[in-house]
PDB file of N, CA and C in Angstrom:
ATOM      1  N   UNK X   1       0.844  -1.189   0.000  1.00 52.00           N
ATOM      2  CA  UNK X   1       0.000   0.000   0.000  1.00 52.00           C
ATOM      3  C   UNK X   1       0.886   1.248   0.000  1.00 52.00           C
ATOM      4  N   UNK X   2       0.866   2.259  -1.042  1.00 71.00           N
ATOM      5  CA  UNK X   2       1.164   3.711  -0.899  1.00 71.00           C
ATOM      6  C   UNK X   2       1.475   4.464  -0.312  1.00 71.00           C
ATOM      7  N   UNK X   3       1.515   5.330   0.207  1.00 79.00           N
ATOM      8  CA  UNK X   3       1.530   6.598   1.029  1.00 79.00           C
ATOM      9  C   UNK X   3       0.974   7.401   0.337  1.00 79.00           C
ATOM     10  N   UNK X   4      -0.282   8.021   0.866  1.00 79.00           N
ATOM     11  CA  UNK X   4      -0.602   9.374   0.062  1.00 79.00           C
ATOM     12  C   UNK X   4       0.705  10.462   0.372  1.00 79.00           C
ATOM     13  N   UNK X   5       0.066  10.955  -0.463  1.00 91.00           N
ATOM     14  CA  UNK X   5       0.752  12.504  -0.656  1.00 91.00           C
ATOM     15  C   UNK X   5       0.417  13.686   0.252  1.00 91.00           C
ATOM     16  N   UNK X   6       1.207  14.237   0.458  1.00 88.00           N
ATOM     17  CA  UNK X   6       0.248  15.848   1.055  1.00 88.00           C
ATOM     18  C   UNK X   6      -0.788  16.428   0.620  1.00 88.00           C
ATOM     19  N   UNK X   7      -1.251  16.282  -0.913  1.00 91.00           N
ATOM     20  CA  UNK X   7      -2.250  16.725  -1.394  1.00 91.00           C
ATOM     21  C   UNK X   7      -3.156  16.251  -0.905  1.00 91.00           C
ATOM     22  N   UNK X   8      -3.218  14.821  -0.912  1.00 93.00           N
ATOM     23  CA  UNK X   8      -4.447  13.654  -0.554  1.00 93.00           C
ATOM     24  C   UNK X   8      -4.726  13.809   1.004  1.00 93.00           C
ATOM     25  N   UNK X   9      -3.721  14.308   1.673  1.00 90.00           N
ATOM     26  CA  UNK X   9      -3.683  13.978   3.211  1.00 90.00           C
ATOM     27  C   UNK X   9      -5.073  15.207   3.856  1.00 90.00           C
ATOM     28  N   UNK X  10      -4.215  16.249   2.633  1.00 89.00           N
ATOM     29  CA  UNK X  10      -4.888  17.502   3.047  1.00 89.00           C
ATOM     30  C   UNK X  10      -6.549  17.558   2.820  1.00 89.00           C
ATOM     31  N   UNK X  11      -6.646  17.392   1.311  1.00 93.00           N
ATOM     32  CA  UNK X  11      -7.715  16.851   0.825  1.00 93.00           C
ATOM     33  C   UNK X  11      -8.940  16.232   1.902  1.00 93.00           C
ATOM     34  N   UNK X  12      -8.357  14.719   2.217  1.00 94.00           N
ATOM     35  CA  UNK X  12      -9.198  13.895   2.993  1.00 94.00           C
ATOM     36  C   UNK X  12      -9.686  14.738   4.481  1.00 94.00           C
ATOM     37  N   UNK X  13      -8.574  15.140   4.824  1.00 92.00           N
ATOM     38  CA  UNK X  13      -8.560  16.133   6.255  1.00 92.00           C
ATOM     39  C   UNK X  13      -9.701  17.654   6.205  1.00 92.00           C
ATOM     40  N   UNK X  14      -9.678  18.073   4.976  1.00 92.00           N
ATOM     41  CA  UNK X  14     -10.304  18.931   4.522  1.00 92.00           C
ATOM     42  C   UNK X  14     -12.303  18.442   4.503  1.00 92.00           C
ATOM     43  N   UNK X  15     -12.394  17.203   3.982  1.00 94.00           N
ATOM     44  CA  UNK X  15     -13.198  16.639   3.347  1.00 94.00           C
ATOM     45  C   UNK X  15     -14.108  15.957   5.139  1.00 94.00           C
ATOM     46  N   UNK X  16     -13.207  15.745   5.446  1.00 95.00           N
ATOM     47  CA  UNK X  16     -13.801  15.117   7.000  1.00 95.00           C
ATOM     48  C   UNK X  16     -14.014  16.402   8.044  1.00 95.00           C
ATOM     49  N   UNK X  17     -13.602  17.502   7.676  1.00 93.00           N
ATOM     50  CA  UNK X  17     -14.008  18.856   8.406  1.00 93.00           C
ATOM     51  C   UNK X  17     -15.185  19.152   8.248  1.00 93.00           C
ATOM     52  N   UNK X  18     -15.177  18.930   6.956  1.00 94.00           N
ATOM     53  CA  UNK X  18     -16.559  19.506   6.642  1.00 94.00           C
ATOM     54  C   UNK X  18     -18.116  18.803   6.679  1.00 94.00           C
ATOM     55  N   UNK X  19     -17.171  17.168   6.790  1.00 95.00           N
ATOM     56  CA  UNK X  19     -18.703  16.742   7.205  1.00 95.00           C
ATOM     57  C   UNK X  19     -18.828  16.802   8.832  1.00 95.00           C
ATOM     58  N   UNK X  20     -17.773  16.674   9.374  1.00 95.00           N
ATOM     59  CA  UNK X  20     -18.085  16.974  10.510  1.00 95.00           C
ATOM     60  C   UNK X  20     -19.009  18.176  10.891  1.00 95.00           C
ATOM     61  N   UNK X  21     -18.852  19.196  10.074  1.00 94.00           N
ATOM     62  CA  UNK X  21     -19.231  20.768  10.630  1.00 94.00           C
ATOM     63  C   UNK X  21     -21.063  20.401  10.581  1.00 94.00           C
ATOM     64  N   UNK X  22     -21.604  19.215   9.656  1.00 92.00           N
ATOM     65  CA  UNK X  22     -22.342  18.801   9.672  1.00 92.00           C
ATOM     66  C   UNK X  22     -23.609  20.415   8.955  1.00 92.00           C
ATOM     67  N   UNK X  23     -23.372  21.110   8.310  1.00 91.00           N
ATOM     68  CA  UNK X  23     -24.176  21.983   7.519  1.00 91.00           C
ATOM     69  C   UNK X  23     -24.017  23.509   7.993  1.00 91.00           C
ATOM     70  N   UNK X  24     -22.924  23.550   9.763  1.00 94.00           N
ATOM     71  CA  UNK X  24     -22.698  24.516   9.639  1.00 94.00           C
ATOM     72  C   UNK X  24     -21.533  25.375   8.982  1.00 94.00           C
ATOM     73  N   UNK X  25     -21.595  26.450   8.702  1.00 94.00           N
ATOM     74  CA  UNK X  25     -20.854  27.438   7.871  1.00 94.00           C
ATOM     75  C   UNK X  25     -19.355  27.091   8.637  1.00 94.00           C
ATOM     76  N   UNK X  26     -18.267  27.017   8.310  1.00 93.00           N
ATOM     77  CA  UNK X  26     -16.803  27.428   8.697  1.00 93.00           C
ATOM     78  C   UNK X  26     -16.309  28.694   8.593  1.00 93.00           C
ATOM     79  N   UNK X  27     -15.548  28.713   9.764  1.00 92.00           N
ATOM     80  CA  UNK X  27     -15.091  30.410   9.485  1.00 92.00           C
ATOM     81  C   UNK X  27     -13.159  30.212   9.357  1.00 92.00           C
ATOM     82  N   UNK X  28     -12.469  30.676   9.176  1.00 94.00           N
ATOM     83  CA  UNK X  28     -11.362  31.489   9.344  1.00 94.00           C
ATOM     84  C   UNK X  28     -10.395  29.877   8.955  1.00 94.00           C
ATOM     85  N   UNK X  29     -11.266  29.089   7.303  1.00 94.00           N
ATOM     86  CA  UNK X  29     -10.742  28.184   6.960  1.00 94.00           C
ATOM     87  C   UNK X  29      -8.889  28.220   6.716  1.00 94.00           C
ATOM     88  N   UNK X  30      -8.901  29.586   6.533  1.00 94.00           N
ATOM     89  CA  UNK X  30      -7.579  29.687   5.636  1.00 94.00           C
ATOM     90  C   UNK X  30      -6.300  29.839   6.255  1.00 94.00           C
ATOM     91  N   UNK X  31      -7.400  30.437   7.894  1.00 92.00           N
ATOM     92  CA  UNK X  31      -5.837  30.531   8.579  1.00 92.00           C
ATOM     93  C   UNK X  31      -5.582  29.491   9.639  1.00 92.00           C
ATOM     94  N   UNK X  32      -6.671  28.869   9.649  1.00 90.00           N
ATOM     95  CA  UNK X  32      -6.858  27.475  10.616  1.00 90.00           C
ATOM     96  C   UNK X  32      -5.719  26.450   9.973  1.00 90.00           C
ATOM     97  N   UNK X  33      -5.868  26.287   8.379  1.00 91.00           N
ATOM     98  CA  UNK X  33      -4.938  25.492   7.695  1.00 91.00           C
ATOM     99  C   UNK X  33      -3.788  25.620   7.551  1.00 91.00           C
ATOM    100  N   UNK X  34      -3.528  27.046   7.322  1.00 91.00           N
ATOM    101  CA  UNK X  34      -2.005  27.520   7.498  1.00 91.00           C
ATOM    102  C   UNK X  34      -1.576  27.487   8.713  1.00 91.00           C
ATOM    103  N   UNK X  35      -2.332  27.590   9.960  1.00 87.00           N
ATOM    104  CA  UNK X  35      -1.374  27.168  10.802  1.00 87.00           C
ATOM    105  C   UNK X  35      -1.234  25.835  11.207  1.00 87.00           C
ATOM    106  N   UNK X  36      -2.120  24.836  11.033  1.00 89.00           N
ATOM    107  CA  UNK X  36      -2.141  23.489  10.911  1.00 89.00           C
ATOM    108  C   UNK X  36      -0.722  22.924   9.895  1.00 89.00           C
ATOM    109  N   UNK X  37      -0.585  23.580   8.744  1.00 93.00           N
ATOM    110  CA  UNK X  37       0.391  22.844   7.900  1.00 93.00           C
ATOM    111  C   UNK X  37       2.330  23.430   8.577  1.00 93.00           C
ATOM    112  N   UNK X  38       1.561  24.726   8.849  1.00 96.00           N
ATOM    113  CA  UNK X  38       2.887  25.592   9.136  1.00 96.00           C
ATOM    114  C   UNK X  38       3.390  25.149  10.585  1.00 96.00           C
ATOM    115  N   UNK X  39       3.529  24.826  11.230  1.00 95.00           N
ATOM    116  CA  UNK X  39       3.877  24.399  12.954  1.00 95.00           C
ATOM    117  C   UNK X  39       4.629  23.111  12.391  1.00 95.00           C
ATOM    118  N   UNK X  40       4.171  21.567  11.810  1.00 96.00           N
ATOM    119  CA  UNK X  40       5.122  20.919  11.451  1.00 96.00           C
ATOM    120  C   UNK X  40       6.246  20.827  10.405  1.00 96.00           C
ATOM    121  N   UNK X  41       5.520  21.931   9.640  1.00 97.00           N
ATOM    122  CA  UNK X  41       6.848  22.378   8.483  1.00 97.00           C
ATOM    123  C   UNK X  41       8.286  22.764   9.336  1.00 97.00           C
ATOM    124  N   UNK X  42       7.919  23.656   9.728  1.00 98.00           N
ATOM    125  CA  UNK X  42       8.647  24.357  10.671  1.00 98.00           C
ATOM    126  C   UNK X  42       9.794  23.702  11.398  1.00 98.00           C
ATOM    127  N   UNK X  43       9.001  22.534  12.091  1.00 98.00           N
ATOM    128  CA  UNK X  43       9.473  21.751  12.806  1.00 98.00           C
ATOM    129  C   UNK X  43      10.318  21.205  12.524  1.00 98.00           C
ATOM    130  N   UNK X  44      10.326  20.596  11.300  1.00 97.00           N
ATOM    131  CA  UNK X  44      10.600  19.577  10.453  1.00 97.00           C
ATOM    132  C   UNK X  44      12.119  20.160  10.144  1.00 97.00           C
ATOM    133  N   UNK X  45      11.613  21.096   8.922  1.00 98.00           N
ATOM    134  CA  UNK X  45      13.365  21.907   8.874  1.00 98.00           C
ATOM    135  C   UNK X  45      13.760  22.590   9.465  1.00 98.00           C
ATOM    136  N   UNK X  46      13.343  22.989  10.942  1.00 98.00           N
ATOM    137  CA  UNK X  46      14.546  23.493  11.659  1.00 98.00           C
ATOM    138  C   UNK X  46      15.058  22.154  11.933  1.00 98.00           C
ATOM    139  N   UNK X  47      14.566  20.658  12.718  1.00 98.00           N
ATOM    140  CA  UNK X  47      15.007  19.552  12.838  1.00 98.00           C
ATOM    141  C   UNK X  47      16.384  19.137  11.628  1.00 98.00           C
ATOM    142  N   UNK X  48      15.805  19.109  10.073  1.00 98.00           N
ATOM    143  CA  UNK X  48      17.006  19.047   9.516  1.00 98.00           C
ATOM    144  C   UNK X  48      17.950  19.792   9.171  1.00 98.00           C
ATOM    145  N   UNK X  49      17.441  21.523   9.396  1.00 98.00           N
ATOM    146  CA  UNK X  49      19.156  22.364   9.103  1.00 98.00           C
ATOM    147  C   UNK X  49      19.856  22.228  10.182  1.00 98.00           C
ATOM    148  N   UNK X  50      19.444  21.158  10.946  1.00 98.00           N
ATOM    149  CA  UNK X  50      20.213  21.150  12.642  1.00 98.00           C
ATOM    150  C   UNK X  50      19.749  22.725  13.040  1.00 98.00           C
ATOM    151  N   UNK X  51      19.020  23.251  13.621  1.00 97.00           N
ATOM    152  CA  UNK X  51      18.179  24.317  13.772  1.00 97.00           C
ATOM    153  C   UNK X  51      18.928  25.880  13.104  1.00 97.00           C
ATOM    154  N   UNK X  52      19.908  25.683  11.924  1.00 98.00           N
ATOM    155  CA  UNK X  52      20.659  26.881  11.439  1.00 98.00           C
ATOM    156  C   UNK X  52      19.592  27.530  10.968  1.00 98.00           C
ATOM    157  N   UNK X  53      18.819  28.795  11.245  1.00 97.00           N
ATOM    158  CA  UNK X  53      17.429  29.632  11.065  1.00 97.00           C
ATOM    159  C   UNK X  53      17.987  30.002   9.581  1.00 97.00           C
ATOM    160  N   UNK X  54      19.126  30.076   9.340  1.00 97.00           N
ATOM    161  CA  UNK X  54      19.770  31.000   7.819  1.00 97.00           C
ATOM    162  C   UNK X  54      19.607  29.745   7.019  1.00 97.00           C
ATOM    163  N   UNK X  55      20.190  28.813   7.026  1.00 98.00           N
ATOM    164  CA  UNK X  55      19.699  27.695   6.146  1.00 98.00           C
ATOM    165  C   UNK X  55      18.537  27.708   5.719  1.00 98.00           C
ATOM    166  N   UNK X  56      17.719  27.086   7.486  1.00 98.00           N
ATOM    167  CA  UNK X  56      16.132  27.108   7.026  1.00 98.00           C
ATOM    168  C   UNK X  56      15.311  27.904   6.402  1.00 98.00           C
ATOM    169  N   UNK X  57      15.763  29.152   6.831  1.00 98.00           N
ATOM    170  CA  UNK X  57      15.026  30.217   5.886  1.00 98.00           C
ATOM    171  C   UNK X  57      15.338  30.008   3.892  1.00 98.00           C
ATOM    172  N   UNK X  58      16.826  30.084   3.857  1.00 98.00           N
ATOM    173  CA  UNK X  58      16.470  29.718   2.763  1.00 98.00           C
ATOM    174  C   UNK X  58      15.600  28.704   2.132  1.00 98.00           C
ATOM    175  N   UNK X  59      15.891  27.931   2.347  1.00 98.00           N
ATOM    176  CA  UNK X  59      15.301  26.328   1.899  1.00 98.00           C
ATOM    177  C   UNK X  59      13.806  26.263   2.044  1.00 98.00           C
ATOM    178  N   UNK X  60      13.127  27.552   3.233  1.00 98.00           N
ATOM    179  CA  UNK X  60      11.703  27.483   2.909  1.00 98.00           C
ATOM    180  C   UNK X  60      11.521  29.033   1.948  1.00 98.00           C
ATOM    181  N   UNK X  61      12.335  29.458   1.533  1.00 98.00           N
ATOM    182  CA  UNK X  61      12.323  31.226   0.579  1.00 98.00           C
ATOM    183  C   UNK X  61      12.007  32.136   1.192  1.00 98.00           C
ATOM    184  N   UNK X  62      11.982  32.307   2.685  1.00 97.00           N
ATOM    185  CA  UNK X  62      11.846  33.081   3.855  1.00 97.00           C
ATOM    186  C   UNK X  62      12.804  33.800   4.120  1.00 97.00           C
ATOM    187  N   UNK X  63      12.812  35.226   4.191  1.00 97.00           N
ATOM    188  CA  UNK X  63      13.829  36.180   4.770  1.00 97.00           C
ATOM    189  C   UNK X  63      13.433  35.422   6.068  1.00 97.00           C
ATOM    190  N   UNK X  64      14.874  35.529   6.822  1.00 97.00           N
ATOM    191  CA  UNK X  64      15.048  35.412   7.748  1.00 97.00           C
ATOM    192  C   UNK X  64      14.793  35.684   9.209  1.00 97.00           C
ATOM    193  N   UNK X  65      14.397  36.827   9.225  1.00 97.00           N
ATOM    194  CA  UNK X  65      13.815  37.669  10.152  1.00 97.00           C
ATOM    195  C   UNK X  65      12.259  37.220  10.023  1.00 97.00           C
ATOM    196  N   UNK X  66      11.597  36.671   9.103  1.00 97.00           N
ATOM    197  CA  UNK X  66      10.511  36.178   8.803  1.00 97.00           C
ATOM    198  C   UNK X  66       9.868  34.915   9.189  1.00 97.00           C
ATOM    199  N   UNK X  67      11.213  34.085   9.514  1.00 98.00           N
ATOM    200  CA  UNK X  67      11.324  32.877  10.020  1.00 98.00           C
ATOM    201  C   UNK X  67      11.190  32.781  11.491  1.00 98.00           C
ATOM    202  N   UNK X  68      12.343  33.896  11.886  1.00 98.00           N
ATOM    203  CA  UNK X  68      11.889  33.980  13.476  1.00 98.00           C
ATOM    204  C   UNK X  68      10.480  34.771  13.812  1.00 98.00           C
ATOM    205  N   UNK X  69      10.217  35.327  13.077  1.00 97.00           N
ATOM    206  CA  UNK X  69       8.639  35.782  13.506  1.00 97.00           C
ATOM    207  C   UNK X  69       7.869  34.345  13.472  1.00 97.00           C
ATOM    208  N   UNK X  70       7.845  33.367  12.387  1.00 96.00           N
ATOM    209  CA  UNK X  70       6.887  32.490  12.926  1.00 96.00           C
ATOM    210  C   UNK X  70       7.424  31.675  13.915  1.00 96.00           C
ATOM    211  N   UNK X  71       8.721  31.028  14.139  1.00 98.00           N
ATOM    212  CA  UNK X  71       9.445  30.560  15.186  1.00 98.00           C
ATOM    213  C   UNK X  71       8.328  30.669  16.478  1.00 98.00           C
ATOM    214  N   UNK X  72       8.836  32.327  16.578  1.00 97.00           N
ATOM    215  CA  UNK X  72       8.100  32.434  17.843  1.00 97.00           C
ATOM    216  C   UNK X  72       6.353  32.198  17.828  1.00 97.00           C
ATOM    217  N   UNK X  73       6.157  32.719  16.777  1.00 95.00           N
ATOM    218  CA  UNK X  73       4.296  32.328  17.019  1.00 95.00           C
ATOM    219  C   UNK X  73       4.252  31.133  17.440  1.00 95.00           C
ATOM    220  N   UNK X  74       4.803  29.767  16.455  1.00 95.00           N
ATOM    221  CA  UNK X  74       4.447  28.757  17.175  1.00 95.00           C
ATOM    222  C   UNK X  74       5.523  28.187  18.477  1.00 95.00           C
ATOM    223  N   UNK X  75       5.769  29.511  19.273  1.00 96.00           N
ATOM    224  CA  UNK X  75       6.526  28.391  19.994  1.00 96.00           C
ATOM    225  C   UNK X  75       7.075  27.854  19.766  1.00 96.00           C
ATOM    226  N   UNK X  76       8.066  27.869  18.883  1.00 96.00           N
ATOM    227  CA  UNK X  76       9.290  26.985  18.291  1.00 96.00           C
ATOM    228  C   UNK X  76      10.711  27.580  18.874  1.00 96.00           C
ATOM    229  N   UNK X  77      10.329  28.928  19.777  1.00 92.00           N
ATOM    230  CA  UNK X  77      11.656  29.612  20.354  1.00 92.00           C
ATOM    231  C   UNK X  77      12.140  29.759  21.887  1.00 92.00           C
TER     232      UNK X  77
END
């Protein structure tokens, strides 16, 4: 058996929100998801630049100073 993809993961995750919400309206879909995807991104490559923020920033196309702003939102600092 496979591994989905991130697309599919998101997709299905997306797809089970909404039946859950069961007919009511969702609000503030866009930033609920971005921070859902963004906290283990994060995680992830600071884990592999060995936490070098200048690496990571590149490698996600983030000025740097941009990086530690989300750092700290999620508590990653």
């Amino acid at each position: 058996m496979s591994n989905p993809n991130l697309h599919d993961c998101v997709r299905t995750s997306m797809e089970a929100y909404f039946r859950d919400l069961n007919g009511t309206d969702p609000a503030g879909l866009h930033e609920m998801l971005v921070k859902a995807v963004e906290k283990p991104l994060l995680e992830v490559v600071m884990q592999q630049s060995q936490n070098n923020q200048s690496r990571a920033a590149q490698w996600l196309g983030l000025n740097r100073n941009t990086l530690r702003k989300k750092l700290l939102e999620h508590h990653l600092l």
